[in-house]
Amino acid sequence: MAQEASSSTSSKTISLKTGDGEIFEIEASAAKQMKTVQRLIDDLGDDITIPLHNVFSKELPKIIEYYKKDITGEITKDFEAEFVKDLNDDEVKVLFLAANYLDANKLFEFLSQNIADRLESKSVEYVRKYFGVENDFTPEEESKLREERAWSFRGIKEDE
Amino acid sequence: MLSFFIFYFLLFLAINKILYTKLPLFLKLQRTKRDMVIRRSMDNLPQELVSNILSRLPSRELLKSKCVCKSWYNLITNPYFTTNYYSFHNKIHSHNLLVIQRPLISSLKTNISLLSPTLNDPKNHVSSSLINLPKEYISDHKYWSEIIGPCNGIYVLQGNPNVMMNPSLGQFKTLPESHLIDSSNGIYSLTDYASFGFDPKTNDYKVIVLKDVWLKETDERQKGYWTSELYSLNSNSWRKLDSKALPLPIEIRSSSSQVYTYVNHCCHWWSFVNDENSLGTKQDFVLSFDMVNEVFRKIKVPRICESSNETFATLVPFEESCTIGVIVRGNVKKHFDVWMMKDYWNEGSWIKQYSIDPIELVINHRFMGVIGSNNFLWKCSDDDDGLVLHEHESQKTRGIKVNDNGKYDDSFRAVVYKESLVSLQRGN
């Protein structure tokens, strides 16, 4: 586990291998931000290619792009808006899961907020499909829920 | 030699054919592997991940989310989720204000708007949206002059009628009239002081009102005397508190008690007692009412103000430190001293925390409240027509525009806005 003394540790890169076999390089300082990767480095050493079974070649470059910007301290609201601008809801979902797997906190919180923003005006049915959950309410339970909801945003009468 | 060549050529063709037919399948398998991993992850999304996303939504969206499926319903209606949501969500979306205003033109219709100042915006832009009120409150004879709160995201509007509300869920509950001061007793009341809070033991929101006492026969006020009444949301009714409950005689200084000061399940008012022995001397107290045990208590205050008449002292809460404090404006020095009780339960622990440098804008204007632990809000009715926010940590002062081009009069009130899942819907 002894780490080789490097003349320029700031330029040390780590090799990551995705679940579909592709290899990407990231800086050691960026790897630190992904706690899962850092744990694997601590266990396996930083000269070995780190295998990431649950992250794929479609997502990893985007994640690397985010942390490349982060280590230079340049993440602004504009950068974040650009980052997700061309992603559809499913692509954000996949990135979110990858950030969770990698334990990349900053990206995780940002994507969690972005998903919340995207879901804000969506229907209940859309949310069910998005999270892959089934409607397990009976019709009676559903009408009771509707009644409960009606109490809000309508106020109550004085003689109730 | 030729057969050797032909053999390898045929082998080459065979391999090509195999790859040609099998490779797409091979690639498809790889794609499917990714899809499977993703499907599995999302289907079994652990509660903390769902909770993390849901806690960022406005509370009205969570009303919808409850209908997604049973496990989501159970997650959202869990009291722990409600408590966590309140602190998590409002930490992310802080600095929003709720403002009540009355239009200038004849009618007294009160508007409630939500102000979201965009932080770090050099032009101090504020986005403002009106809160939709139920039809029954939109009438010339209905108005509100004060707003108190938030307590777990619940507010009380004082006026005609008195209303308890959760604006983030669009819930409004008109409070019944108390009818407890019976004029046949020979007494009536002209002024009242109201506050409200939460009783965690009974999961109840209660409103406490102190009413002054006037004798019908002589039309004179009984100085230092008050009656107290308590409203409970759970029972939707008022009841009179025992007259011995209040440590009388006592006087309330209304100008110092205008900021909702609710900490440790207690409401507070700035008060004083006239010293009967030496003329003119007053002993300042903070009067507190405990929502859980329903008892009053007097908290001694040291000689903070040089002279109670000349300086302006405002009682304020320091929520994060679970204690109370006083903002004192020095008459001559034109700055503000911030005092605090280091230990809420120890009367002798009042200390001066720091001073706020002179802010010319606000010197003569009404102090509106504290946001967080050390951000202060004043009303400023100059040309900019609005509020002034001073952030102690960054030493920055900024204006927040409230009045929309002179449409409203300047008697507005502002409080911190918080999203909350607490429902005012009770069994009754």
Short mmCIF file of C-alpha atoms in Angstrom, two decimals, chain A residues 91-150:
data_model
loop_
_atom_site.label_atom_id
_atom_site.label_comp_id
_atom_site.label_asym_id
_atom_site.label_seq_id
_atom_site.Cartn_x
_atom_site.Cartn_y
_atom_site.Cartn_z
CA GLU A 91 -30.15 11.11 -18.18
CA VAL A 92 -30.17 13.18 -14.99
CA LYS A 93 -31.56 10.19 -13.12
CA VAL A 94 -28.71 7.96 -14.32
CA LEU A 95 -26.10 10.57 -13.38
CA PHE A 96 -27.73 10.92 -9.96
CA LEU A 97 -27.48 7.17 -9.35
CA ALA A 98 -23.84 7.19 -10.49
CA ALA A 99 -23.04 10.11 -8.16
CA ASN A 100 -24.68 8.19 -5.32
CA TYR A 101 -22.66 5.04 -6.12
CA LEU A 102 -19.45 7.05 -6.28
CA ASP A 103 -20.34 8.88 -3.03
CA ALA A 104 -19.61 12.17 -4.81
CA ASN A 105 -21.39 14.48 -2.41
CA LYS A 106 -21.33 17.83 -4.17
CA LEU A 107 -22.55 16.42 -7.48
CA PHE A 108 -25.11 14.28 -5.65
CA GLU A 109 -26.68 17.26 -3.83
CA PHE A 110 -26.73 19.33 -7.03
CA LEU A 111 -28.40 16.56 -9.06
CA SER A 112 -30.86 15.80 -6.27
CA GLN A 113 -31.96 19.44 -6.36
CA ASN A 114 -32.15 19.34 -10.16
CA ILE A 115 -34.38 16.26 -10.10
CA ALA A 116 -36.62 17.94 -7.50
CA ASP A 117 -36.86 21.03 -9.75
CA ARG A 118 -37.77 18.85 -12.76
CA LEU A 119 -40.42 16.92 -10.84
CA GLU A 120 -42.03 20.03 -9.42
CA SER A 121 -44.90 20.41 -11.82
CA LYS A 122 -45.11 16.83 -13.07
CA SER A 123 -48.11 14.58 -12.60
CA VAL A 124 -48.32 11.77 -10.06
CA GLU A 125 -48.31 9.25 -12.93
CA TYR A 126 -45.09 10.69 -14.35
CA VAL A 127 -43.40 10.49 -10.96
CA ARG A 128 -44.47 6.85 -10.62
CA LYS A 129 -42.92 5.95 -14.00
CA TYR A 130 -39.79 7.93 -13.23
CA PHE A 131 -39.11 6.08 -9.97
CA GLY A 132 -40.44 2.78 -11.26
CA VAL A 133 -43.10 2.45 -8.55
CA GLU A 134 -46.56 0.94 -8.83
CA ASN A 135 -49.77 2.54 -7.64
CA ASP A 136 -50.80 0.22 -4.82
CA PHE A 137 -53.75 2.22 -3.51
CA THR A 138 -57.29 0.87 -3.73
CA PRO A 139 -59.91 3.15 -5.33
CA GLU A 140 -61.38 3.83 -1.87
CA GLU A 141 -58.00 4.83 -0.51
CA GLU A 142 -57.43 7.08 -3.52
CA SER A 143 -60.70 8.96 -3.02
CA LYS A 144 -59.85 9.42 0.68
CA LEU A 145 -56.52 10.89 -0.39
CA ARG A 146 -58.27 13.25 -2.77
CA GLU A 147 -60.52 14.44 0.07
CA GLU A 148 -57.50 15.10 2.30
CA ARG A 149 -55.79 17.08 -0.43
CA ALA A 150 -58.89 19.18 -1.03
#
